[in-house]
Coordinates of C-alpha atoms in Angstrom, one line a residue:
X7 CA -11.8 14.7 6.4
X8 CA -11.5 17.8 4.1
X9 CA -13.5 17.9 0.8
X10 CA -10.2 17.7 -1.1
X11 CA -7.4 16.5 0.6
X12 CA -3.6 17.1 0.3
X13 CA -0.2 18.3 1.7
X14 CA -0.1 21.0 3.9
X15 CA 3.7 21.2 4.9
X16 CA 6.8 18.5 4.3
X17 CA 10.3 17.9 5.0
X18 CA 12.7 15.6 3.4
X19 CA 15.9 14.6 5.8
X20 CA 19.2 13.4 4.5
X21 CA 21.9 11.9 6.5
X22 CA 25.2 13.9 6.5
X23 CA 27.3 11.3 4.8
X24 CA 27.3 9.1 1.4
X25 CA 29.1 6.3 0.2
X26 CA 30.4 5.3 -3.1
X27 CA 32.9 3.1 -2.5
X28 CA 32.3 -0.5 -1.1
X29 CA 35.7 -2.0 -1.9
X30 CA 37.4 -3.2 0.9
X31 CA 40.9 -2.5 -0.7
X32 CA 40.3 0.0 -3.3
X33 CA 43.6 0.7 -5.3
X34 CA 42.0 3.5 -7.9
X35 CA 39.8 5.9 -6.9
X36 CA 35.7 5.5 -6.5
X37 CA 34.0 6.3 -10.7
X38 CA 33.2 9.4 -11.0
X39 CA 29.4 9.9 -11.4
X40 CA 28.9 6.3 -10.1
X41 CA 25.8 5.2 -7.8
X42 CA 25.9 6.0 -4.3
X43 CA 23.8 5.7 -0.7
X44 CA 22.9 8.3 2.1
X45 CA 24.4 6.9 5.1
X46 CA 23.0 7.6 8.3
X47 CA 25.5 8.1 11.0
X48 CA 26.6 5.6 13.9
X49 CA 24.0 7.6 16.5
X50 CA 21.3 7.7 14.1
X51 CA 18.3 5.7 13.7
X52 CA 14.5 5.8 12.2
X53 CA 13.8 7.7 15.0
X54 CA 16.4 10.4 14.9
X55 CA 15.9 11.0 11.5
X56 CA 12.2 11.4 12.0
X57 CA 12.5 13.6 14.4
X58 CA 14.5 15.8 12.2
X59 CA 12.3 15.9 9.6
X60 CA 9.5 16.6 11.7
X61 CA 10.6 19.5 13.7
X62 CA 10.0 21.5 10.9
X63 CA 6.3 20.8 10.4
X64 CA 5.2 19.0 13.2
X65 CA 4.9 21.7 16.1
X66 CA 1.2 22.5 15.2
X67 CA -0.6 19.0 15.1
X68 CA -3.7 19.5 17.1
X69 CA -5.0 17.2 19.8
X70 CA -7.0 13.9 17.6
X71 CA -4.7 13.6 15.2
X72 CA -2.1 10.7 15.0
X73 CA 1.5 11.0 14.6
X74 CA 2.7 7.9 12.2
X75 CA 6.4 6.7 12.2
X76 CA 6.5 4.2 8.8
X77 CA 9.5 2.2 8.8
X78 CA 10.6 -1.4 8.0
X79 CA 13.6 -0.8 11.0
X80 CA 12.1 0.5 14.2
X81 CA 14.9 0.8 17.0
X82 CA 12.0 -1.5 19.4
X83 CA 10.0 -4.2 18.8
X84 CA 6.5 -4.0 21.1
X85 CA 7.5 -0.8 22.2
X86 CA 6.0 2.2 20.3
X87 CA 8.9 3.9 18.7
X88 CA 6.7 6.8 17.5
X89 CA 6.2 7.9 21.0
X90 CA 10.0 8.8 21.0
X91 CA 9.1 10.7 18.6
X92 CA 6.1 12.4 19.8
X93 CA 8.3 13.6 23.4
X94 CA 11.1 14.9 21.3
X95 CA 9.0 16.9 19.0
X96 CA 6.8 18.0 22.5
X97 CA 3.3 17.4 20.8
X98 CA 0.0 17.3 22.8
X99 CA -0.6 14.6 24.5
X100 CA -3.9 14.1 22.8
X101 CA -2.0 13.4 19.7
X102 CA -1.9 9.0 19.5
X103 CA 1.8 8.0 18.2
X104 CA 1.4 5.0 16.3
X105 CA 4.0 2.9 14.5
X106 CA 3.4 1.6 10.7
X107 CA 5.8 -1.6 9.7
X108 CA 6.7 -3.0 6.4
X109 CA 8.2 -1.8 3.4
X110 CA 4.5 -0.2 2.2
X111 CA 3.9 1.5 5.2
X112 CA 5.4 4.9 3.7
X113 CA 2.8 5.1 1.1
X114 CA 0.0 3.8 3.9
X115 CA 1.4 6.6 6.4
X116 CA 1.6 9.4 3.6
X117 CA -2.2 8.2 2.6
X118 CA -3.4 9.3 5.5
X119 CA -1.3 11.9 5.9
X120 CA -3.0 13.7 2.8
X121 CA -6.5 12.2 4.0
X122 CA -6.0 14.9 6.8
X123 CA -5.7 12.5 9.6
X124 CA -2.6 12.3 10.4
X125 CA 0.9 13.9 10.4
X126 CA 3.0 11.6 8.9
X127 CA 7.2 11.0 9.8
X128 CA 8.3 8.1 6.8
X129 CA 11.8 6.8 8.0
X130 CA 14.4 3.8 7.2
X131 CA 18.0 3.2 8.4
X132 CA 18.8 0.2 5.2
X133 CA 21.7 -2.5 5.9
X134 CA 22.7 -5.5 3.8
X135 CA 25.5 -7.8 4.1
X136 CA 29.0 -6.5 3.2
X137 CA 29.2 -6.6 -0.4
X138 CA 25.7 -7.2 -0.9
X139 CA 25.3 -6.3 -5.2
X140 CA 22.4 -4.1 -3.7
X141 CA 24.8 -2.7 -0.9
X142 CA 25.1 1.5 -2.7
X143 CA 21.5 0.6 -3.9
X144 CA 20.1 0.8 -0.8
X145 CA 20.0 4.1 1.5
X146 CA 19.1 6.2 5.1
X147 CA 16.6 8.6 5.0
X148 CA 13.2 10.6 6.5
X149 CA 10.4 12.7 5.6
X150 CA 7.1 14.3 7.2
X151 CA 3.9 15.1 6.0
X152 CA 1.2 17.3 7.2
X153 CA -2.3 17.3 5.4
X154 CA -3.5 20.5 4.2
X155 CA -3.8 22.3 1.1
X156 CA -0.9 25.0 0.9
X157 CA 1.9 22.3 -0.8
X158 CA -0.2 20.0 -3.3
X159 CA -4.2 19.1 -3.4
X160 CA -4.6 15.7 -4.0
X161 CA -6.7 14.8 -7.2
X162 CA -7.4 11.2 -6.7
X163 CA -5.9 7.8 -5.3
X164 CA -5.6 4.1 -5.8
X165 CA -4.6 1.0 -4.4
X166 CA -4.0 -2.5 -5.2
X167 CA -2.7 -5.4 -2.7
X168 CA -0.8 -8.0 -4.3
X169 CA 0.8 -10.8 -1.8
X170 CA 4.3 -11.5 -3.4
X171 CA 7.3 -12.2 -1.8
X172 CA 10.2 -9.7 -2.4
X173 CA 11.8 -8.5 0.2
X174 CA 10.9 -9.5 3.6
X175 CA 12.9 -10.5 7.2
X176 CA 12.5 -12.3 9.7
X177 CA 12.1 -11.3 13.7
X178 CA 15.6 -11.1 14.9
X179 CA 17.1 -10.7 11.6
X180 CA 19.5 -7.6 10.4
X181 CA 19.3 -8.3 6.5
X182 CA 16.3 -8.2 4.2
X183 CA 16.1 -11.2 1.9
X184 CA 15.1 -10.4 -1.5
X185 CA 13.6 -13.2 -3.8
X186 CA 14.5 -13.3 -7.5
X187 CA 13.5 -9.8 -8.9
X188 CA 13.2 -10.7 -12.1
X189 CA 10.1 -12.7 -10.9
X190 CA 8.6 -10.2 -9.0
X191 CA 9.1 -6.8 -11.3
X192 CA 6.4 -8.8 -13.0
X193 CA 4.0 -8.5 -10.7
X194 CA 4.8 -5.4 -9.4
X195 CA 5.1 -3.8 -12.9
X196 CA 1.3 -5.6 -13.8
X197 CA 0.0 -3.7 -10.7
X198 CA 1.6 -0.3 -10.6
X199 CA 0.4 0.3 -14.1
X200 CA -3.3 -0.6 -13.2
X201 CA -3.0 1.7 -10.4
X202 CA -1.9 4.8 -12.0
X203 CA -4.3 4.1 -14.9
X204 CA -7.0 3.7 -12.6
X205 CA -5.5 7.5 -10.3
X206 CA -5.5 9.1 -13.8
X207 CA -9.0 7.8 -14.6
X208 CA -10.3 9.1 -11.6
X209 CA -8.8 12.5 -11.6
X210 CA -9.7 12.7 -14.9
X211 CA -6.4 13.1 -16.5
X212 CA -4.0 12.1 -19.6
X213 CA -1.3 13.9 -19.0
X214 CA 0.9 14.7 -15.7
X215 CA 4.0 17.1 -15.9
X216 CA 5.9 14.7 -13.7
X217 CA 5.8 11.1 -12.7
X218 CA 7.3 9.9 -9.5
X219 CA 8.3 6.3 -9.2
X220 CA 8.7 4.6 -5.8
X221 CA 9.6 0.7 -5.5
X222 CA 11.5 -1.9 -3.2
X223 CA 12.7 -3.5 -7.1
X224 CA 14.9 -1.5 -9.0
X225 CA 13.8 -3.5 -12.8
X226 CA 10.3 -2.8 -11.5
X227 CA 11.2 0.7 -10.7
X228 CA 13.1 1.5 -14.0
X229 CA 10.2 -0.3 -16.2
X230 CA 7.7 2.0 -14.6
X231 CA 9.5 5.0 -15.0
X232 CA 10.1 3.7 -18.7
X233 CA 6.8 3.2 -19.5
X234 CA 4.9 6.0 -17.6
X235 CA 7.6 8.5 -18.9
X236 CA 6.6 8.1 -22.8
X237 CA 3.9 7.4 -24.3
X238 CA 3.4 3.3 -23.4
X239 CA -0.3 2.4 -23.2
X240 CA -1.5 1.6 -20.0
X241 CA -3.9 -1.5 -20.5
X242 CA -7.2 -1.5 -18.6
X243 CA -8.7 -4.4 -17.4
X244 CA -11.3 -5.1 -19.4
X245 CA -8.6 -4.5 -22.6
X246 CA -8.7 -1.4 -23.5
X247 CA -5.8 1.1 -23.3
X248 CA -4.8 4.8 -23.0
X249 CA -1.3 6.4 -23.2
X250 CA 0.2 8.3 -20.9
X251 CA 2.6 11.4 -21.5
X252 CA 4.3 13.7 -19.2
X253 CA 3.8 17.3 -20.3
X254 CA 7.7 18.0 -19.5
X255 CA 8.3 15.1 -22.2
X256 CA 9.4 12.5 -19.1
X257 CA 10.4 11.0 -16.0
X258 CA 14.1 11.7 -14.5
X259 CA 14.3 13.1 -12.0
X260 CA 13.5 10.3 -9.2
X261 CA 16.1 8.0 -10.9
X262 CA 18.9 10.5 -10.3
X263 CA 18.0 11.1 -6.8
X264 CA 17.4 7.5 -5.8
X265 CA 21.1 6.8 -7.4
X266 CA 22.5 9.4 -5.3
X267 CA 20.7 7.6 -1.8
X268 CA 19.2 4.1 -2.9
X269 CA 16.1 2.9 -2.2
X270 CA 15.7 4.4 1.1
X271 CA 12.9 2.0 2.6
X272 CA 9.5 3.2 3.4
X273 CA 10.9 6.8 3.5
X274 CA 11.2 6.2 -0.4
X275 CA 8.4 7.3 -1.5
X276 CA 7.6 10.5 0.9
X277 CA 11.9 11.4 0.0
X278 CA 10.8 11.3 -3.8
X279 CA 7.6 13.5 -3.4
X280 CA 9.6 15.5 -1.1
X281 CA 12.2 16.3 -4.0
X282 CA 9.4 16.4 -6.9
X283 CA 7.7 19.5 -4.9
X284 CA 10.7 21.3 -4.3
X285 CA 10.9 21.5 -8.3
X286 CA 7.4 21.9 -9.1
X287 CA 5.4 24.8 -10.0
X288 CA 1.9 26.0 -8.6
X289 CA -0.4 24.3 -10.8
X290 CA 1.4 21.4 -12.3
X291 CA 0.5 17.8 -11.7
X292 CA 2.4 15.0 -10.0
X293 CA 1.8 11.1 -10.2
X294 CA 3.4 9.3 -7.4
X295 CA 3.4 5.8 -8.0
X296 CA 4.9 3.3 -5.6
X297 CA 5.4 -0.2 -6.5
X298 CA 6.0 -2.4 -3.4
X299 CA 3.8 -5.5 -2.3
X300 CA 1.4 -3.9 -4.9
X301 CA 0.7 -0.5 -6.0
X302 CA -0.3 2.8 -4.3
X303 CA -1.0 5.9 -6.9
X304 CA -1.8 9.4 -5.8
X305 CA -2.3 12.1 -8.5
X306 CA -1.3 16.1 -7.0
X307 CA -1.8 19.4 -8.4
X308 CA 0.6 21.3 -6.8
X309 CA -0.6 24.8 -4.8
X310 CA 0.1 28.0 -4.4
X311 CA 2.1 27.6 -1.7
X312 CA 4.7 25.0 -2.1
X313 CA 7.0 27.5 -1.7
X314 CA 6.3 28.3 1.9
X315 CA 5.0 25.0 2.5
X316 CA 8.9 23.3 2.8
X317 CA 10.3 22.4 5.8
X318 CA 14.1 22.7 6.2
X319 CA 16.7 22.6 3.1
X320 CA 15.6 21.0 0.0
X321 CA 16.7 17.9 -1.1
X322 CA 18.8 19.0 -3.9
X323 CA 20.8 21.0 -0.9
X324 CA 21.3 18.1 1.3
X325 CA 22.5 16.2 -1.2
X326 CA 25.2 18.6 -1.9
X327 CA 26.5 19.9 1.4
X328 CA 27.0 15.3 1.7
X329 CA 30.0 14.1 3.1
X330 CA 32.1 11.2 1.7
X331 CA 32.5 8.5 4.4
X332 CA 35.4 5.7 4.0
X333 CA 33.8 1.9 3.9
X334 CA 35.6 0.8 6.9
X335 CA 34.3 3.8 8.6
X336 CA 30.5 2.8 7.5
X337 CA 31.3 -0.8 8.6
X338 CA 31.7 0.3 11.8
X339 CA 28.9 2.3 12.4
X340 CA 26.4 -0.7 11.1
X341 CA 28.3 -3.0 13.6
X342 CA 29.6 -4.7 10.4
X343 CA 33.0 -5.1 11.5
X344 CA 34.0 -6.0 14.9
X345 CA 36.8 -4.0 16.4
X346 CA 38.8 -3.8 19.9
X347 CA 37.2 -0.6 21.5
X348 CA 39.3 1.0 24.7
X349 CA 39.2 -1.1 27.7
X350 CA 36.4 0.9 29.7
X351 CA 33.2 -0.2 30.7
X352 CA 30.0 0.0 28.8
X353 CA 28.0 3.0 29.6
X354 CA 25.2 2.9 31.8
X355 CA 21.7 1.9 30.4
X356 CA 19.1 5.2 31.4
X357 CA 16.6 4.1 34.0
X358 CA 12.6 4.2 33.1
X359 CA 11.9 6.7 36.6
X360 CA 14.6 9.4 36.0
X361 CA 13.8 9.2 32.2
X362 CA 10.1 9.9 33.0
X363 CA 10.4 12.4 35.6
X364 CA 13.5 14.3 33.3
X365 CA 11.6 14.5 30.3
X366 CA 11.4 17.3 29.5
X367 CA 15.0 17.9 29.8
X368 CA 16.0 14.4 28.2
X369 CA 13.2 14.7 25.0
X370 CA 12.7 18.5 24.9
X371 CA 15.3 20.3 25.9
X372 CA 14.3 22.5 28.2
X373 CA 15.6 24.6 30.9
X374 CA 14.3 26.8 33.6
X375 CA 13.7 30.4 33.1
X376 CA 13.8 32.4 36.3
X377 CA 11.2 34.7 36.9
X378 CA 13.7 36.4 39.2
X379 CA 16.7 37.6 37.1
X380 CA 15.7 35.9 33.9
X381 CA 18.5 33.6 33.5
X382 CA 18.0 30.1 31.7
X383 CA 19.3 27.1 34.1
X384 CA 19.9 23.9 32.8
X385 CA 19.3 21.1 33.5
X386 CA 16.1 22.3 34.2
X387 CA 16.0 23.0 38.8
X388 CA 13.9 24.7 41.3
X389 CA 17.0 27.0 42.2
X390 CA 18.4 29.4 39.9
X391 CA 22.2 28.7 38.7
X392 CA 22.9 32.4 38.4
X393 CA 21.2 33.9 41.3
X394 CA 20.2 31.5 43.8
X395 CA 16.4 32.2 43.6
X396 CA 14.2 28.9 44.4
X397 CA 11.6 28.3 42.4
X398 CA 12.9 28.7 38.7
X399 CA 12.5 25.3 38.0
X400 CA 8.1 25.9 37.6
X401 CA 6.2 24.8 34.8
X402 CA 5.8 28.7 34.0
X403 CA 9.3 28.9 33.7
X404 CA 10.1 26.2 30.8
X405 CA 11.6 27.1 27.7
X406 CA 12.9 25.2 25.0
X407 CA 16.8 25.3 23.5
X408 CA 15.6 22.7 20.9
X409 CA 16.0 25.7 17.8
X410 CA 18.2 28.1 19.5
X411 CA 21.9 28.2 18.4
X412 CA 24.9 27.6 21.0
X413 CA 28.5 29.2 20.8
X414 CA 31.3 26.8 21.8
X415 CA 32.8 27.9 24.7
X416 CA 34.9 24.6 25.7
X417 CA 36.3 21.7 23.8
X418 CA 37.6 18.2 25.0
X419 CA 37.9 15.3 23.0
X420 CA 37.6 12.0 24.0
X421 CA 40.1 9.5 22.9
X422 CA 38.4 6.3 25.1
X423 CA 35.1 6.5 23.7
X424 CA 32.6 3.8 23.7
X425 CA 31.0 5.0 20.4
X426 CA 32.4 3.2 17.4
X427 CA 35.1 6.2 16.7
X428 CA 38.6 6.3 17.6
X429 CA 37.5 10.0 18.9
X430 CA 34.6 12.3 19.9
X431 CA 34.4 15.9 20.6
X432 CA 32.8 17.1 23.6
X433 CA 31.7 20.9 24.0
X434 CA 30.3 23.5 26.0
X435 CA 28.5 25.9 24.8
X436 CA 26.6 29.2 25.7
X437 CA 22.9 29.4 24.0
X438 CA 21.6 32.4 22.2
X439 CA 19.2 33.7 24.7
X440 CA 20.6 31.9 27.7
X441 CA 21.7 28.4 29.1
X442 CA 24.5 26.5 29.1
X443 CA 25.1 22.9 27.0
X444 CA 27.6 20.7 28.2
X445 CA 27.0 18.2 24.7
X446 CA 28.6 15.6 22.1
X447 CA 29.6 17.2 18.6
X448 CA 28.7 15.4 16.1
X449 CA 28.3 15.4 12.0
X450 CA 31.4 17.4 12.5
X451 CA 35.4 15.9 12.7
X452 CA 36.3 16.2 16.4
X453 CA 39.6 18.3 15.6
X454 CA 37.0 20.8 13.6
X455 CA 35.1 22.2 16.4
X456 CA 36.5 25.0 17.9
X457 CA 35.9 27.9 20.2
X458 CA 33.5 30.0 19.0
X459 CA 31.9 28.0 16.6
X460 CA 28.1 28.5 16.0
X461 CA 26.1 25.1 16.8
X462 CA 22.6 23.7 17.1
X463 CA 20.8 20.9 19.1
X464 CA 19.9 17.6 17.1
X465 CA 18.5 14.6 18.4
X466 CA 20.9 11.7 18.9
X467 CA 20.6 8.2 19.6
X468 CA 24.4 8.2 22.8
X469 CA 24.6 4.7 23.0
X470 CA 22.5 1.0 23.6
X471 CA 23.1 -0.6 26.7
X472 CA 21.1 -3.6 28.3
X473 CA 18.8 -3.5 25.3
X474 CA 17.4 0.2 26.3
X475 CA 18.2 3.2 23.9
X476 CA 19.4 6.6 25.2
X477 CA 18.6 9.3 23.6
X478 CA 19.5 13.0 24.1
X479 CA 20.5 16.3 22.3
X480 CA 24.0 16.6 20.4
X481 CA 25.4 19.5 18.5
X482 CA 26.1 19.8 15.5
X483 CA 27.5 22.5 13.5
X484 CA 25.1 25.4 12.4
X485 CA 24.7 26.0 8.6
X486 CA 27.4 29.1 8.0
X487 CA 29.9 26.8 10.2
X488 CA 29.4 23.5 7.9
X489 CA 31.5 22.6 5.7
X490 CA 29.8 21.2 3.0
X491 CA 31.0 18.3 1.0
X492 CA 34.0 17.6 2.9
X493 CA 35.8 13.8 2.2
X494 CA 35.9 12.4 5.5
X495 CA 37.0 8.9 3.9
X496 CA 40.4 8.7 5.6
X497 CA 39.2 8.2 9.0
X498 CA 38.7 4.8 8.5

């Protein structure tokens, strides 16, 4: 482990969409300025969006480290859904994927992300019952950590366990249950101030320019953020006390991001961080507190490089190039609301042999490069699709279409769709470089996609059949051919 630990590189993921509006029959428009939740779309799971964020960081974790996926809603149970992951992203195979469960397991994954151990993917997909009063409060996102020093150098650490039952599930359940929070802010407010006065003892500190406040309790949250934004007195154990001021005269800046996604799960805390460094200045200080089945602080001094360190848009950018999604429309991506789909059968479940042998098609994305006449062929053979040359389909000739950009060539959409909307585009679509993608649009309206239109490979979750998840690449619309904060609420 390095002498002084920290954050190397991170990325902070955002779904395309947000809701605001939980009313089944509104009759006046959503408030203005009122609380809202990312919303992850209907082929999207912790997976996908882990994936995303770690594509921008990931690519260089060496052989011995672990890759950790923290989430309290892995698409498997016994299976390791980090190893997904790991195949997507085409890491080493020396790297070990491990999963981390629970709603603490983002600050346990980002832990040992900045102990240098570990690269570190913190995702949640977040559902409650229809009309749930926590129902905008809760929210879909990702982030990814890798240890180093160019982002932040961490300063000191603490921890404190404290068995209290807040939100929890049972095996086969959808919904978390959430005990009385008035109860358990309590506790969790008792314990997250002895762990950032103990963080701030250790690193020697009075005063941080920004606190950061993670937790699965909103009261415990905003008392936190209350009383480590002024000048409350954190009380020791033996008695004795010490106040606490933030340099920049307060905390703020987590609430307004957590209103505009909810409390995204385990991927809370990393999302948070993420959006505190994109802010931050070389040389200021961060305290991250978070506030769930206990306390976990970490105390940052942000480098020299946080600048270059970022993966990917920030999060201030994602938030604003959001879509608006209709209620109905969300309800049916969650499996909410049960609705006649076209009278077709289900689609196939993948097989585990061709999914093995394929993988590097199915994961990576790679084609064949021939050594002949240069041509990409995909899917990946031994016999070149352009000039008839056997032998382009070697391991010399792999290449990856994972971060190149397509041009759509073709469009068809499909009106009998198994996918839980009443349509689906489905393109072709020439790569930068070479290669052809025959593909599902997605993030995108299918009658928006048109010829020409610049597009780029994102990991997808097509469909669920006989309990076995098939995944493979979509496309989605490249930055310049977004359109950002289009309302898609009337395709409900």
């Amino acid at each position: 482990m390095p002498e002084q630990p920290g954050i190397d590189a991170y990325a902070a993921y955002l779904p395309a969409y947000a809701l605001d509006d939980n009313r089944l029959d509104p009759t006046t428009p959503a408030r203005a300025g009122g609380p809202a939740r990312s919303v992850a779309g209907h082929d999207e799971d912790a997976v996908t969006m882990a994936v995303e964020a770690l594509r921008h960081v990931a690519a260089a974790t060496p052989a011995g480290r672990h890759l950790l996926l923290a989430t309290t809603n892995a698409p498997y149970e016994a299976k390791t859904s980090a190893g997904v992951a790991h195949e997507a992203l085409g890491l080493d195979p020396g790297v070990t994927a491990l999963d981390l469960r629970g709603h603490r397991a983002g600050a346990s994954a980002l832990d040992l992300a900045l102990r240098g151990v570990a690269t570190a993917a913190l995702a949640d997909v977040r559902t409650t019952r229809p009309g749930a009063p926590d129902e905008l409060a809760q929210g879909d996102a990702a982030a990814a950590f890798v240890g180093g020093r160019r982002a932040a150098v961490l300063l000191a650490r603490a921890g404190h366990t404290a068995e209290v039952l807040d939100r929890w599930r049972l095996p086969g359940e959808r919904h978390d249950r959430v005990w009385d929070e008035r109860f358990t802010a309590e506790i969790l407010v008792a314990a997250g101030l002895h762990t950032a006065h103990r963080a701030l003892a250790e690193a020697s500190l009075d005063t941080v320019d920004q606190v950061v406040v993670s937790s699965s309790n909103p009261r415990a949250a905003a008392a936190l953020r209350k009383a480590l934004g002024g000048a409350t007195a954190l009380r020791t154990a033996s008695g004795g006390a010490t106040a606490l001021r933030t340099a920049s005269g307060g905390a703020g800046q987590d609430a307004a991001v957590e209103r505009a996604t909810g409390f995204t799960g385990a991927a809370h805390p990393g999302l948070l961080l993420a959006a505190a460094l994109d802010e931050a200045q070389p040389g200021q200080t961060i305290l991250l507190l978070s506030a769930t089945e206990g306390a976990d602080a970490f105390v940052l001094r942000v480098g020299d490089g946080v600048r270059a360190a970022r993966g990917g848009p920030s999060v201030r950018a994602q938030l604003a190039a959001r879509q608006r999604v209709g209620y109905g429309r969300y309800l049916r991506w969650r499996g909410l609301l049960d609705v006649q789909g076209p009278a077709r059968p289900a689609a196939p479940a993948p097989a585990a042999p061709p999914m093995h042998r394929r993988a590097g098609w199915k994961y990576r994305l790679e084609g064949s490069r021939c050594d002949a006449c240069g041509r990409v062929t995909t899917p990946p053979g031994r016999v070149c699709a352009s000039c008839g040359i056997v032998g382009a389909g070697t391991a010399t000739g792999k290449v990856s279409l994972r971060e190149r950009t397509a041009r759509v060539v073709s469009v068809t959409r499909d009106h009998l769709t198994t996918m839980p909307e009443p349509e689906v585009a489905i393109v072709v679509a020439d790569v930068d470089g070479g290669g052809r993608l025959s593909a599902y649009a997605t993030d995108v309206a299918p009658g928006d996609v048109t010829v020409g239109m610049a597009m780029t490979p994102v990991f997808r979750r097509l469909w669920t059949t006989d309990s076995i998840h098939n995944y493979f690449w979509k496309l989605r619309p490249a930055p310049a051919d977004a359109a950002p904060g289009k309302d898609t609420a009337d395709g409900q």
